[in-house]
Structures are given as structure tokens and as C-alpha cells.
Amino acid sequence: MKIIARCLCVVFLILWGNVALACVIENTANSLKGAGEIYVASVTTIPAQVLVGKPFLVRVSVCSKNGQSFLGDIKINAMMPMHKHGMNYKPSVQKISDGTFEIKGFVFHMPGKWQYKIDLNQGDSSDKVLIDYKL
Amino acid sequence: MKILLGAATGLWALCGLAGTGVTAEIFSEQERAIIQSFGPWPLSLNADPSNNMSDNNAAIKLGKALFFDKRLSKNNDLSCADCHDPNNSFADGQALNSDHGDAIRNTPSLFNLRWSSWFGWGGEADSLWSQSIRPMLSPEEMALTGEKLRNLLDEDRLLASQIQQVSGVSIAAETDEVLFVLIGKLLAAYQETLVSEPTAFDRFRLAQETADLSSSKGFSNSAKRGLKIFIGDGRCFLCHFGPMLSNGEFGDIGISQFISKGKIDRGRYAGIKILKSSPFNRLGKYSDNPEKVEKTRTEHVTLQHKNWGEFKIPSLRNVSKTGPYMHNGSLATLADVVDFYSNLNEERLHTQGEAILKPLSLSDTEKEDLLSFLRTL
């Protein structure tokens, strides 16, 4: 009986641990989500309403598709695919915590369709997430 | 083929409009939203936190006096107002000014600069006060030296006293650089007051906003068709965006970069280098209130190959009064500008240039409509 109870306890702890560690990306009303092959990511802007020609902050949240935390680093940029040009500014990324990044230096200087390109690197694995945004 | 299709689409849109008594109803929901994005005008008048003398009445008055003061030039023969003529929209009406040396860039109007983020055709400065220092120091323009400026303030004690009183800075103990910064900030305080009046287009936009169409009678049907081109197939509004009718950034539209044999104007490429190395940029010690100053652009602007030959996208407000046009004044009239975009030479555009630039292939009527609209700005 004691052995069964111990086993149940171990199972419970494993399940509880998995639930506690399950990674969830930021998902506010203005968050945009995208997925690569391994990871999912969201982009949240501050302010929520991006204005043409005005600087804004970007917060990126990343998790693996199987709910594991993202422990790596990112690079991020944006371009207008139809115009074949990017921004005139190079964003700077600050890691806030595992899977959470704050980026300064975004300025969308034209109205239209923009696309965030997030390059993800963790150890030997790399991935790319593209997220569209209509300004 | 794509160009032909684009032109055909444009003609299709216009066929139903030309000479048919166009009314505001011809604008779609999306078009009306774009039209509203060109206002309101004027924008709110916020002081520049990087300049402690911004919006200070005494500084504005003193800055205005300095703007017309020829003693700020090496030979006491050139003031700011000599090139930025108040009777000429604060421009000079010349392609390239040759009155005081051979300028290589067209003299831009000074209206509405308080809402700019970049200054100069190459964006060499990130504040109006910093930009105001440049012509004073330029050997080709006012060629003012620190010694000459100090002598002026030694001789004109009233001026020195006024500057000290307004700025709160004891100038005798300060460096030449500080003196130039003070003069630049006073000149900027005055230039911030140069705001163009609301135009026929602004009244039309407001009429659309309030649905009071009777107050847009001065806006002709031809101008409405021109507006359609501007925000439609012409794609002009992508760069000439917002109340300033400029997104404040830079573009390469295929205008020659050659100045003379062996000399090239590198435009934004050189501008970024000058900005980054300037002691007068917003990241430097002369910028006031660093905690309040927006520095994102200056911190993050990055030199890219595409910057070569890019020049500032000018505001189109008062555009009919500010010719000749382009960074080198190479297009004499607004009609020349419309012709230029109609016949755009794609081979002259860099491969990294704007993919949105295509020849507009406008008919004579369409050109006249576009001109009619531009004259309302």
C-alpha cells in the first residue's frame, strides 16, 4: 500500500512539475502570433496602436511548440515584403527573462503590410517565425 | 506589361470621373480614411525638450533678430534670411543658390520644421537647433568661427546680455561650442514659429470629416481627381504621408547624385555618418533634458548601402510655392515633377530602392489633375 502511495505521489509530482513549467506565450488583445517549425512566438507592441513614422517598443514572447521554455536568444527585424525594403533603423534586443524579450528601435515609416522576422537560436537548434502586420 | 496594366487600371478609374462633376461620394471608405490621415492641421505645438529655449517668447524674439543678423557670417554679408527669404516661403526660389558661393543642394523652405525628425537633405541633424548650427560653421555658407562669434559678443554687450538672460548661461566662461549651441537654439526657437496656414486641401479634408461639403467649394473636381491619383495608383501618399505630407524619412527616386565631374552627393549615406559623429546630436551633452528627449531614431539609425543617394522626402505643404524641386533643384516647376514621376526611368533606380516606384504613365488630363491637387496643398 505504501509503495502504491509513493508511486502515485511521484506521478503527481511529475504531472504538477510539467504543468508548472508549461510555457505560454503572451497573448494580449493586440498580440500577434506566429509559428515556426519548433517554436511559437507572439509580438506585442507598446503602444498598442502603431503609428506611421513613430517609434514603438516591441515585446516578443517565445515558447517551444511542446510547451517547453525557450532559453535561447533572438534577432528581430521587419520589412515590407511588397516594397522589398526594411526599416531604416536597427532594433536592439534586451532579454527580460527566458522566452521574453523587449526590443527598442522600431519605426514603420510607411503604411501597408509589414512582416516581423524573428530568428530564434537555442543551442544547436534554430528556427524562424514570420508574423504579418497591417499598418 | 505590369505598367500598362497599372496605367489601364488608373485610366479605368478616371474614365468615370473626368469632367463628370465629381463629388465627395466618389471616395471609398478606405480613401476617406487616407484623406483624414493628412490632418488635422496644424499639429499640436509641443516644445522641443532638447532645447530649453523652445517656446520661450524672449528666445523667439531674440532668435528672430539673429535670423536676420548678417554679423553671424564671416564677412558680415550673409544672414539666414538671405537664403531663407520670408517673402519666398523661407526658401530662395533658386535651383542652387549662387549668391554666396556655389551651393550643391537646393535651399529648402523652413516652414513646419518643428514637426520634423531629421533635418537637411541628408538628415545630417536630428534637431532644429543642431541643423541651425551647420550653415553657420559651413565654409561654403556663413563660415562663422568661434573667434568671430566671441568678438561679436564682446562688441555687442546688449546682445551678449540678452543671450545670457534668456539662456541662463554665463557666456564668458563657456567654450566656442557652447556659444554656437546657444545661437543655434535661439534660431531654432524662432524657426519653430514658422507654421504654414491651413490650405484649400485642409478645408476640403475638414469638410469630409464633418460632412459639411459646402465648405469645400474651393476644391475643384480636377483637384479631387488628382487626389484620387495621389492616394491611389500614384502611390504618392506612401512617402508623402500624414499631416506633414512626408513620412520624414529618405528615398532614392533616381535623381542624379553627381554634383560635378568626380563629385558625388552621397545623400543620406553621408548624412548618417555626419549625424553619428556630431557633438550636437540628441545623444550628446548639449541636448537638454535627456530624460525627456526622444532618442530612438538617433540611437537606432543604421548605415545601410541603400542609404547611398537617398534624400529627405520633403513635405508637400505649400509645394506650389517652393520650387525649384528635388535635392539639387534640377526640376524647375511642379509640372516638371509630375512629368518626372510619369516617365520615371526605372534603370536609374538602385536595385535596393523602393520597389513601389513605377512610371505613372499619366495622360495630359491626369497630369493636370494631379497638378490641380498639388496646388491645393
XYZ file of C-alpha atoms in Angstrom:
512
model
C 0.000 0.000 0.000
C 2.828 2.326 0.913
C 4.544 1.562 -2.375
C 1.402 2.443 -4.350
C 1.011 5.674 -2.412
C 4.645 6.598 -3.119
C 4.217 5.831 -6.808
C 1.101 7.977 -7.005
C 2.946 10.736 -5.229
C 5.808 10.584 -7.749
C 3.363 10.636 -10.675
C 1.561 13.606 -9.146
C 4.815 15.486 -8.675
C 5.864 14.805 -12.270
C 2.498 15.992 -13.614
C 2.493 19.043 -11.336
C 6.010 19.863 -12.409
C 5.092 19.681 -16.079
C 2.086 21.899 -15.580
C 4.146 24.430 -13.621
C 6.825 24.505 -16.328
C 4.423 24.690 -19.278
C 5.413 27.719 -21.320
C 2.696 30.067 -22.546
C 3.351 32.972 -24.930
C 1.988 36.429 -24.217
C -1.485 36.806 -25.628
C -2.992 40.238 -25.056
C -5.693 41.832 -27.194
C -3.079 43.308 -29.540
C -0.633 40.394 -29.545
C 0.110 38.837 -32.920
C 1.124 35.192 -33.045
C 3.164 33.102 -35.407
C 4.849 29.713 -35.524
C 7.996 28.240 -36.957
C 8.881 24.566 -37.112
C 9.904 24.296 -33.467
C 8.707 27.431 -31.703
C 5.677 29.676 -31.388
C 6.076 33.392 -30.746
C 3.969 36.462 -30.157
C 4.672 40.120 -30.823
C 3.088 42.787 -28.650
C 3.648 46.471 -29.384
C 3.752 49.387 -26.975
C 1.735 51.422 -27.646
C -0.843 49.009 -28.957
C -1.640 51.340 -31.881
C 1.454 51.679 -34.062
C 1.624 54.971 -35.973
C 3.429 55.586 -39.247
C 6.817 57.177 -38.596
C 6.595 56.950 -34.795
C 8.993 54.824 -32.712
C 7.464 51.980 -30.719
C 8.517 49.179 -28.393
C 8.078 45.502 -29.193
C 7.794 42.663 -26.699
C 8.426 39.177 -28.025
C 7.363 36.046 -26.206
C 8.626 32.604 -27.311
C 7.873 29.012 -26.301
C 8.520 25.696 -27.951
C 5.517 24.059 -29.570
C 5.579 21.307 -26.954
C 5.284 23.831 -24.138
C 8.924 23.995 -23.122
C 10.539 27.291 -22.249
C 12.769 28.994 -24.802
C 16.192 29.511 -23.272
C 17.935 30.967 -26.312
C 18.328 34.351 -27.996
C 16.522 36.100 -30.799
C 17.188 38.527 -33.604
C 14.280 40.514 -34.945
C 13.635 42.856 -37.826
C 10.756 43.866 -40.042
C 10.233 44.538 -43.709
C 7.570 45.425 -46.233
C 7.534 42.352 -48.483
C 5.697 44.059 -51.324
C 8.041 47.043 -51.335
C 11.129 44.912 -50.755
C 12.530 47.205 -48.104
C 13.023 47.017 -44.384
C 13.220 49.640 -41.686
C 15.726 52.459 -41.606
C 16.574 51.527 -38.021
C 18.277 48.557 -36.405
C 16.330 47.269 -33.380
C 18.159 46.411 -30.173
C 17.040 43.335 -28.229
C 17.067 43.037 -24.448
C 16.343 39.677 -22.845
C 13.947 40.197 -19.944
C 13.700 36.533 -18.938
C 13.754 33.145 -20.670
C 11.494 33.483 -23.686
C 10.680 37.160 -23.105
C 12.420 39.990 -24.936
C 11.958 43.736 -25.183
C 13.062 45.464 -28.357
C 13.648 49.151 -28.987
C 14.225 50.900 -32.281
C 11.166 50.020 -34.323
C 9.828 52.682 -36.697
C 7.455 51.708 -39.513
C 7.812 54.583 -41.945
C 5.080 53.623 -44.413
C 1.513 52.429 -44.233
C 0.826 48.948 -45.588
C 1.800 45.365 -44.903
C 4.828 44.805 -42.691
C 6.280 41.483 -41.648
C 8.215 40.779 -38.450
C 11.028 38.270 -38.933
C 12.182 36.617 -35.700
C 15.278 34.410 -35.824
C 15.460 32.046 -32.862
C 18.582 30.275 -31.677
C 18.852 27.867 -28.779
C 21.929 25.692 -28.598
C 22.252 23.809 -31.864
C 18.679 24.452 -32.950
C 17.456 27.447 -34.888
C 14.080 28.471 -36.182
C 12.354 31.398 -37.858
C 8.953 32.917 -37.187
C 7.282 35.350 -39.572
C 4.383 37.479 -38.347
C 2.393 39.804 -40.630
C 1.166 43.185 -39.528
C -1.063 45.608 -41.437
C -0.422 49.267 -40.680
C 3.163 44.912 -69.166
C 2.508 45.499 -65.482
C 2.997 49.190 -66.046
C 0.493 49.167 -68.860
C -1.979 47.277 -66.721
C -1.435 49.738 -63.881
C -1.964 52.653 -66.208
C -5.017 50.992 -67.679
C -6.432 50.490 -64.199
C -5.777 54.110 -63.419
C -7.486 55.194 -66.617
C -10.404 52.938 -65.860
C -10.800 54.606 -62.501
C -10.555 58.017 -64.039
C -12.722 57.465 -67.086
C -15.809 57.679 -64.967
C -14.547 60.799 -63.245
C -13.106 63.122 -65.841
C -15.357 66.082 -66.377
C -18.347 64.438 -64.777
C -18.825 66.741 -61.835
C -17.066 64.559 -59.293
C -18.379 64.817 -55.771
C -17.070 63.617 -52.436
C -19.123 60.452 -52.793
C -16.589 59.117 -55.274
C -14.184 58.445 -52.435
C -14.372 54.990 -50.962
C -14.285 54.313 -47.232
C -10.605 53.446 -47.477
C -9.819 56.567 -49.487
C -11.632 58.751 -46.988
C -9.568 57.214 -44.185
C -6.370 58.103 -46.057
C -7.637 61.628 -46.687
C -8.320 62.051 -42.972
C -4.776 60.887 -42.186
C -3.490 64.100 -43.831
C -4.815 66.152 -40.928
C -5.614 67.848 -38.708
C -3.570 70.916 -39.475
C -1.718 72.422 -37.770
C -0.478 69.720 -35.455
C -0.158 70.361 -31.729
C 2.585 72.785 -30.760
C 4.772 70.906 -28.311
C 8.071 72.375 -27.154
C 11.299 70.591 -28.110
C 12.665 69.170 -24.832
C 16.194 69.061 -26.265
C 16.112 72.875 -26.415
C 15.411 74.662 -23.129
C 14.618 77.832 -25.080
C 11.945 76.200 -27.238
C 8.585 78.014 -26.985
C 10.145 80.761 -24.873
C 8.851 84.136 -26.090
C 12.032 86.053 -25.263
C 14.102 83.397 -27.060
C 11.811 83.531 -30.090
C 12.210 87.305 -30.298
C 15.981 87.136 -29.933
C 16.180 84.205 -32.339
C 14.263 86.200 -34.929
C 16.708 89.101 -34.610
C 19.629 86.698 -35.050
C 17.946 85.118 -38.075
C 18.259 88.456 -39.891
C 21.703 89.354 -38.464
C 24.450 89.355 -41.095
C 27.105 89.549 -38.394
C 26.726 85.800 -37.962
C 28.757 85.366 -41.152
C 32.482 85.657 -41.668
C 32.300 88.841 -43.728
C 29.136 90.313 -42.191
C 27.395 89.862 -45.531
C 25.089 86.889 -45.053
C 22.213 86.144 -42.705
C 19.941 83.109 -42.518
C 17.208 85.221 -44.135
C 19.331 85.896 -47.216
C 18.792 82.317 -48.366
C 15.636 81.555 -46.385
C 13.680 84.574 -47.588
C 10.447 85.231 -45.625
C 8.911 86.585 -48.845
C 9.713 83.346 -50.639
C 8.318 80.753 -48.199
C 11.657 80.923 -46.379
C 13.405 79.442 -49.429
C 15.291 81.288 -52.182
C 13.490 80.315 -55.374
C 16.759 79.235 -56.979
C 17.741 75.784 -58.168
C 21.092 76.103 -56.433
C 21.997 79.294 -54.634
C 24.954 81.030 -56.224
C 24.698 84.383 -54.453
C 27.205 83.485 -51.760
C 29.227 80.633 -53.251
C 28.164 77.595 -55.191
C 25.625 75.591 -53.209
C 25.280 71.935 -54.146
C 21.805 71.472 -52.688
C 18.534 73.291 -53.125
C 17.560 75.641 -50.281
C 14.520 74.104 -48.577
C 11.633 76.064 -47.085
C 11.737 76.448 -43.310
C 8.002 76.085 -42.767
C 6.757 73.415 -40.334
C 10.193 72.164 -39.317
C 9.132 71.865 -35.684
C 7.461 68.575 -36.614
C 10.445 67.079 -38.426
C 12.648 64.355 -37.008
C 15.508 64.781 -39.472
C 16.949 67.985 -40.892
C 18.850 68.644 -44.089
C 18.532 66.757 -47.384
C 20.770 64.020 -45.969
C 19.363 64.141 -42.449
C 22.660 65.357 -41.052
C 20.965 66.738 -37.919
C 18.367 65.343 -35.533
C 17.193 68.636 -34.071
C 16.330 72.037 -35.444
C 18.921 73.694 -33.207
C 21.647 71.342 -34.376
C 20.693 71.948 -38.003
C 20.808 75.706 -37.373
C 24.458 75.463 -36.334
C 25.517 73.765 -39.595
C 25.271 76.731 -42.033
C 26.996 78.995 -39.534
C 30.014 76.694 -39.453
C 29.995 75.706 -43.128
C 32.932 77.299 -45.016
C 30.690 77.467 -48.111
C 27.967 79.361 -46.278
C 28.299 81.683 -43.297
C 31.791 80.491 -42.366
C 31.462 81.814 -38.830
C 34.322 80.979 -36.490
C 34.326 80.779 -32.715
C 36.705 83.720 -32.586
C 34.439 85.847 -34.767
C 31.390 84.938 -32.690
C 33.200 85.724 -29.447
C 34.340 89.088 -30.851
C 30.773 89.873 -31.851
C 29.527 89.176 -28.329
C 32.388 91.215 -26.837
C 31.487 94.170 -29.045
C 27.706 93.925 -28.724
C 27.272 93.752 -24.971
C 23.497 94.164 -25.257
C 23.259 91.046 -27.426
C 25.534 89.129 -25.061
C 23.434 90.236 -22.102
C 20.192 89.216 -23.817
C 21.582 85.769 -24.650
C 22.709 85.287 -21.072
C 19.379 86.429 -19.700
C 17.320 84.166 -21.949
C 19.537 81.098 -21.687
C 20.678 81.456 -18.095
C 24.206 80.671 -19.266
C 27.187 82.860 -18.392
C 28.721 83.001 -21.822
C 32.122 84.489 -20.951
C 33.192 81.270 -19.270
C 31.848 78.981 -21.966
C 33.540 77.287 -24.926
C 33.025 78.219 -28.558
C 30.897 75.095 -28.983
C 28.530 76.230 -26.255
C 28.203 79.648 -27.888
C 27.248 78.030 -31.182
C 24.743 75.806 -29.384
C 23.119 78.822 -27.727
C 22.822 80.679 -31.034
C 21.507 77.506 -32.710
C 18.865 77.034 -30.023
C 17.750 80.665 -30.269
C 17.487 80.392 -34.062
C 15.515 77.165 -33.644
C 13.127 78.795 -31.155
C 12.260 81.336 -33.842
C 12.039 78.841 -36.704
C 9.625 76.702 -34.683
C 7.116 79.516 -35.037
C 7.135 79.244 -38.846
C 3.958 77.272 -39.415
C 2.116 77.340 -42.728
C -1.541 78.285 -42.813
C -4.342 75.755 -43.414
C -4.889 75.303 -47.142
C -7.732 74.589 -49.551
C -6.987 70.915 -49.107
C -7.189 71.206 -45.307
C -10.611 72.803 -45.669
C -11.671 70.011 -48.016
C -10.406 67.381 -45.572
C -12.249 69.042 -42.723
C -15.412 69.209 -44.810
C -15.115 65.478 -45.426
C -14.617 64.876 -41.717
C -17.617 66.938 -40.684
C -19.713 66.031 -43.725
C -20.136 69.767 -44.322
C -19.461 69.571 -48.030
C -20.484 73.176 -48.648
C -17.222 74.374 -47.104
C -15.136 72.512 -49.684
C -16.303 74.512 -52.685
C -12.789 75.809 -53.382
C -11.631 72.283 -54.083
C -12.200 71.636 -57.775
C -13.247 68.414 -59.412
C -9.888 68.332 -61.137
C -8.183 68.519 -57.711
C -10.405 65.675 -56.491
C -9.342 63.528 -59.422
C -5.736 64.462 -58.703
C -6.230 63.441 -55.078
C -7.528 60.100 -56.332
C -4.283 59.578 -58.214
C -2.215 60.756 -55.231
C -3.723 58.201 -52.857
C -4.468 55.572 -55.494
C -2.464 54.366 -58.440
C 0.114 57.094 -57.980
C 1.019 55.687 -54.538
C 2.391 59.149 -53.695
C 0.928 59.036 -50.174
C 3.114 56.106 -49.116
C 6.017 58.525 -48.743
C 4.119 61.814 -48.609
C 2.156 60.615 -45.632
C 0.306 62.236 -42.736
C -0.373 65.877 -41.894
C 3.145 66.875 -42.963
C 2.662 65.127 -46.304
C 6.001 63.465 -45.679
C 6.881 60.447 -43.602
C 10.034 62.309 -42.611
C 12.364 59.642 -43.953
C 14.537 59.285 -47.049
C 14.221 57.845 -50.505
C 16.125 57.317 -53.722
C 13.936 58.250 -56.658
C 16.663 58.251 -59.277
C 17.627 61.922 -59.241
C 21.270 62.340 -60.214
C 23.765 62.268 -57.374
C 26.508 63.840 -59.453
C 27.454 67.363 -58.456
C 30.195 67.913 -60.991
C 32.906 65.815 -62.589
C 34.213 63.437 -59.926
C 31.960 64.798 -57.200
C 29.020 62.864 -55.831
C 26.385 63.804 -53.269
C 26.005 60.645 -51.180
C 22.854 61.972 -49.519
C 21.624 60.014 -46.522
C 24.730 57.806 -46.528
C 26.919 60.788 -45.688
C 24.168 62.276 -43.549
C 24.146 59.363 -41.112
C 27.924 59.497 -40.783
C 27.809 63.228 -40.047
C 24.971 62.746 -37.561
C 26.754 59.975 -35.674
C 29.971 61.965 -35.348
C 28.326 65.285 -34.474
C 28.813 66.656 -30.951
C 25.472 68.393 -31.442
C 23.223 65.343 -31.842
C 20.483 64.372 -29.389
C 22.727 61.843 -27.662
C 25.358 64.463 -26.875
C 25.941 66.676 -23.876
C 24.375 69.762 -25.468
C 20.929 68.194 -25.723
C 18.798 69.447 -22.832
C 16.536 67.276 -20.687
C 17.920 63.907 -21.847
C 15.296 62.055 -19.826
C 12.508 63.669 -21.861
C 14.138 63.648 -25.302
C 13.024 61.088 -27.866
C 16.291 59.434 -28.888
C 15.132 56.224 -30.549
C 15.831 57.351 -34.097
C 19.317 58.668 -33.382
C 20.246 55.614 -31.314
C 18.992 53.084 -33.826
C 19.503 54.641 -37.235
C 21.938 52.424 -39.052
C 24.115 52.945 -42.085
C 22.952 50.766 -44.964
C 24.132 50.519 -48.540
C 20.687 51.614 -49.682
C 21.220 54.997 -47.991
C 23.570 55.914 -50.827
C 21.779 58.528 -52.906
C 18.745 58.760 -50.651
C 17.472 62.246 -49.859
C 14.879 63.558 -47.481
C 11.281 63.171 -48.563
C 10.097 66.773 -48.444
C 6.812 67.950 -47.043
C 4.373 68.876 -49.804
C 2.724 71.632 -47.788
C 2.979 74.850 -49.814
C 4.666 72.838 -52.538
C 3.481 75.155 -55.315
C 5.447 77.990 -53.667
C 8.726 76.195 -53.023
C 10.205 75.406 -56.422
C 12.613 74.508 -57.921
C 12.348 70.939 -56.733
C 14.457 67.955 -55.643
C 17.627 67.997 -53.569
C 19.621 69.535 -56.390
C 16.869 71.821 -57.699
C 17.009 70.003 -61.014
C 13.259 70.214 -61.700
C 12.174 73.804 -62.246
C 8.417 73.514 -61.945
C 5.767 71.360 -60.330
C 4.749 70.260 -63.834
C 8.309 69.005 -64.318
C 7.974 66.969 -61.121
C 4.754 65.364 -62.333
C 6.413 64.620 -65.695
C 9.367 63.119 -63.844
C 7.181 60.633 -61.988
C 5.085 59.943 -65.055
C 8.157 58.999 -67.084
C 10.257 57.616 -64.233
C 13.408 55.965 -65.525
C 13.499 52.656 -63.684
C 17.032 51.960 -64.858
C 18.259 54.834 -62.733
C 16.762 53.395 -59.581
C 19.050 51.343 -57.392
C 18.177 47.689 -57.057
C 17.688 48.293 -53.339
C 15.491 51.312 -53.983
C 11.764 51.459 -53.444
C 10.012 48.727 -55.379
C 6.906 50.907 -55.246
C 8.366 53.340 -57.759
C 6.998 52.760 -61.236
C 6.401 55.182 -64.080
C 2.901 56.578 -63.598
C 2.388 56.979 -67.362
C -0.148 59.739 -66.847
C -2.242 61.245 -69.633
C -2.190 65.023 -70.098
C -5.527 65.284 -68.268
C -4.284 63.180 -65.390
C -1.155 65.310 -65.120
C -3.266 68.436 -64.950
C -5.491 66.848 -62.306
C -2.510 65.888 -60.184
C -1.141 69.395 -60.525
C -4.507 70.845 -59.532
C -4.423 68.771 -56.367
C -0.797 69.626 -55.525
C -1.610 73.333 -55.832
C -4.224 72.966 -53.070
C -1.690 71.700 -50.526
